[in-house]
Amino acid sequence: MNKVKLDEIDHQILDMLIDNTRTPFTDIAKKLLISAGTVHVRVKKMEESGIIKGSSLTLDYVKLGYSFIAYVGIFLEKTHQTKFVLERLSQIPYVTVAHITTGKFNIFCKIRARDTTHAKNIIFKIDDIEGISRTETMISLEESINDKRRLMHTIFNEL
């Protein structure tokens, strides 16, 4: 798969959109001293090449009452059950991320809950999925680093 070439203007556009996906193209254009049409064309090019895959909102889950985060390592009875188990995990809305992994766990996922009681119920639902032999849970005390901008800047510097 070929890497897509981005120039400094593309990097700056992405940088502003990562800070705020709702930044109007006209605001980006003013800051970069280019036309809004140029911003539109470049963003469209990055969407078509697959670099930009939509946009998202950042929610304050604590204010919404979902401050509890846990990570659940899942041990499968047989590895061929991975797809089936992932399909069942995707039906539990509180499972927000799931990775197929090497090492200790077959699947590693993140859950978000209201409190420990709610988390326990989610974990019990996970445990009940056919094909899971057992789980191991780690409670997140605090999310200390969640900075996609640092990664983006590192990737840009490596291009």
GROMACS .gro file of C-alpha atoms in nm:
model
  159
    1MET     CA    1   0.000   0.000   0.000
    2ASN     CA    2   0.144   0.336  -0.104
    3LYS     CA    3   0.191   0.616   0.143
    4VAL     CA    4   0.008   0.935   0.054
    5LYS     CA    5   0.229   1.242   0.023
    6LEU     CA    6   0.124   1.537   0.237
    7ASP     CA    7   0.280   1.881   0.227
    8GLU     CA    8   0.306   2.142   0.501
    9ILE     CA    9  -0.032   2.296   0.413
   10ASP     CA   10  -0.199   1.952   0.446
   11HIS     CA   11  -0.027   1.908   0.784
   12GLN     CA   12  -0.150   2.247   0.905
   13ILE     CA   13  -0.505   2.175   0.787
   14LEU     CA   14  -0.503   1.840   0.968
   15ASP     CA   15  -0.355   2.001   1.278
   16MET     CA   16  -0.643   2.250   1.298
   17LEU     CA   17  -0.905   1.985   1.230
   18ILE     CA   18  -0.761   1.759   1.499
   19ASP     CA   19  -0.786   2.046   1.746
   20ASN     CA   20  -1.148   2.102   1.647
   21THR     CA   21  -1.319   1.897   1.376
   22ARG     CA   22  -1.586   2.166   1.346
   23THR     CA   23  -1.346   2.443   1.245
   24PRO     CA   24  -1.496   2.610   0.935
   25PHE     CA   25  -1.284   2.586   0.621
   26THR     CA   26  -1.304   2.966   0.595
   27ASP     CA   27  -1.131   3.000   0.935
   28ILE     CA   28  -0.861   2.754   0.832
   29ALA     CA   29  -0.813   2.940   0.504
   30LYS     CA   30  -0.772   3.276   0.682
   31LYS     CA   31  -0.511   3.136   0.921
   32LEU     CA   32  -0.315   2.972   0.640
   33LEU     CA   33  -0.359   3.259   0.393
   34ILE     CA   34  -0.516   3.035   0.128
   35SER     CA   35  -0.866   3.016  -0.018
   36ALA     CA   36  -1.148   2.820   0.144
   37GLY     CA   37  -1.179   2.635  -0.188
   38THR     CA   38  -0.819   2.516  -0.154
   39VAL     CA   39  -0.891   2.389   0.196
   40HIS     CA   40  -1.201   2.210   0.069
   41VAL     CA   41  -1.012   2.047  -0.220
   42ARG     CA   42  -0.727   1.934   0.004
   43VAL     CA   43  -0.961   1.792   0.270
   44LYS     CA   44  -1.160   1.612  -0.001
   45LYS     CA   45  -0.833   1.468  -0.141
   46MET     CA   46  -0.735   1.343   0.206
   47GLU     CA   47  -1.082   1.189   0.252
   48GLU     CA   48  -1.065   1.014  -0.086
   49SER     CA   49  -0.716   0.878  -0.011
   50GLY     CA   50  -0.839   0.743   0.325
   51ILE     CA   51  -0.619   0.962   0.545
   52ILE     CA   52  -0.928   1.133   0.688
   53LYS     CA   53  -1.191   0.879   0.788
   54GLY     CA   54  -1.473   1.099   0.911
   55SER     CA   55  -1.475   1.319   1.217
   56SER     CA   56  -1.584   1.272   1.573
   57LEU     CA   57  -1.697   1.452   1.883
   58THR     CA   58  -1.509   1.450   2.210
   59LEU     CA   59  -1.749   1.401   2.497
   60ASP     CA   60  -1.699   1.463   2.865
   61TYR     CA   61  -1.814   1.125   2.993
   62VAL     CA   62  -1.779   1.232   3.356
   63LYS     CA   63  -2.042   1.504   3.302
   64LEU     CA   64  -2.262   1.241   3.136
   65GLY     CA   65  -2.231   1.014   3.440
   66TYR     CA   66  -1.991   0.758   3.291
   67SER     CA   67  -1.668   0.818   3.479
   68PHE     CA   68  -1.571   0.453   3.539
   69ILE     CA   69  -1.324   0.300   3.293
   70ALA     CA   70  -1.195  -0.056   3.304
   71TYR     CA   71  -0.989  -0.272   3.073
   72VAL     CA   72  -1.091  -0.633   3.030
   73GLY     CA   73  -0.852  -0.900   2.909
   74ILE     CA   74  -1.040  -1.189   2.756
   75PHE     CA   75  -0.920  -1.550   2.740
   76LEU     CA   76  -1.091  -1.759   2.472
   77GLU     CA   77  -1.154  -2.132   2.488
   78LYS     CA   78  -1.040  -2.159   2.123
   79THR     CA   79  -0.888  -1.888   1.902
   80HIS     CA   80  -1.124  -1.970   1.614
   81GLN     CA   81  -1.403  -1.822   1.831
   82THR     CA   82  -1.250  -1.473   1.804
   83LYS     CA   83  -1.485  -1.341   1.535
   84PHE     CA   84  -1.793  -1.476   1.714
   85VAL     CA   85  -1.685  -1.322   2.046
   86LEU     CA   86  -1.607  -0.985   1.883
   87GLU     CA   87  -1.954  -0.984   1.725
   88ARG     CA   88  -2.108  -1.041   2.070
   89LEU     CA   89  -1.887  -0.775   2.230
   90SER     CA   90  -1.999  -0.525   1.967
   91GLN     CA   91  -2.357  -0.577   2.091
   92ILE     CA   92  -2.263  -0.446   2.436
   93PRO     CA   93  -2.265  -0.067   2.397
   94TYR     CA   94  -2.042  -0.010   2.700
   95VAL     CA   95  -1.756  -0.196   2.531
   96THR     CA   96  -1.598   0.099   2.352
   97VAL     CA   97  -1.278  -0.056   2.216
   98ALA     CA   98  -1.170  -0.413   2.145
   99HIS     CA   99  -0.836  -0.541   2.015
  100ILE     CA  100  -0.729  -0.887   1.906
  101THR     CA  101  -0.395  -0.926   2.081
  102THR     CA  102  -0.095  -1.148   2.121
  103GLY     CA  103   0.044  -1.240   2.458
  104LYS     CA  104  -0.158  -1.305   2.767
  105PHE     CA  105  -0.506  -1.222   2.632
  106ASN     CA  106  -0.681  -1.315   2.309
  107ILE     CA  107  -0.889  -0.995   2.316
  108PHE     CA  108  -0.834  -0.679   2.517
  109CYS     CA  109  -1.119  -0.429   2.550
  110LYS     CA  110  -1.211  -0.105   2.719
  111ILE     CA  111  -1.543  -0.054   2.894
  112ARG     CA  112  -1.704   0.262   3.021
  113ALA     CA  113  -1.959   0.247   3.301
  114ARG     CA  114  -2.143   0.465   3.553
  115ASP     CA  115  -1.989   0.302   3.861
  116THR     CA  116  -1.849  -0.025   3.995
  117THR     CA  117  -2.189  -0.194   4.011
  118HIS     CA  118  -2.260  -0.106   3.649
  119ALA     CA  119  -1.909  -0.223   3.549
  120LYS     CA  120  -1.964  -0.553   3.731
  121ASN     CA  121  -2.284  -0.610   3.531
  122ILE     CA  122  -2.104  -0.534   3.204
  123ILE     CA  123  -1.818  -0.769   3.293
  124PHE     CA  124  -2.069  -1.042   3.382
  125LYS     CA  125  -2.230  -0.995   3.037
  126ILE     CA  126  -1.887  -1.033   2.879
  127ASP     CA  127  -1.816  -1.345   3.089
  128ASP     CA  128  -2.145  -1.498   2.969
  129ILE     CA  129  -2.044  -1.485   2.601
  130GLU     CA  130  -2.001  -1.835   2.461
  131GLY     CA  131  -1.637  -1.908   2.388
  132ILE     CA  132  -1.492  -1.698   2.669
  133SER     CA  133  -1.316  -1.909   2.929
  134ARG     CA  134  -1.242  -1.621   3.167
  135THR     CA  135  -1.162  -1.251   3.192
  136GLU     CA  136  -0.921  -1.037   3.386
  137THR     CA  137  -1.015  -0.678   3.466
  138MET     CA  138  -0.802  -0.374   3.539
  139ILE     CA  139  -0.963  -0.055   3.669
  140SER     CA  140  -0.839   0.274   3.530
  141LEU     CA  141  -0.767   0.517   3.810
  142GLU     CA  142  -0.703   0.807   3.574
  143GLU     CA  143  -0.653   0.864   3.203
  144SER     CA  144  -0.322   1.046   3.215
  145ILE     CA  145  -0.230   1.067   2.845
  146ASN     CA  146  -0.474   1.092   2.556
  147ASP     CA  147  -0.297   1.310   2.303
  148LYS     CA  148  -0.337   1.224   1.936
  149ARG     CA  149  -0.175   1.554   1.839
  150ARG     CA  150   0.168   1.441   1.963
  151LEU     CA  151   0.145   1.128   1.749
  152MET     CA  152   0.027   1.329   1.450
  153HIS     CA  153   0.322   1.569   1.476
  154THR     CA  154   0.566   1.278   1.511
  155ILE     CA  155   0.421   1.109   1.202
  156PHE     CA  156   0.446   1.436   1.004
  157ASN     CA  157   0.810   1.480   1.104
  158GLU     CA  158   0.886   1.126   0.986
  159LEU     CA  159   0.729   1.176   0.640
   0.00000   0.00000   0.00000
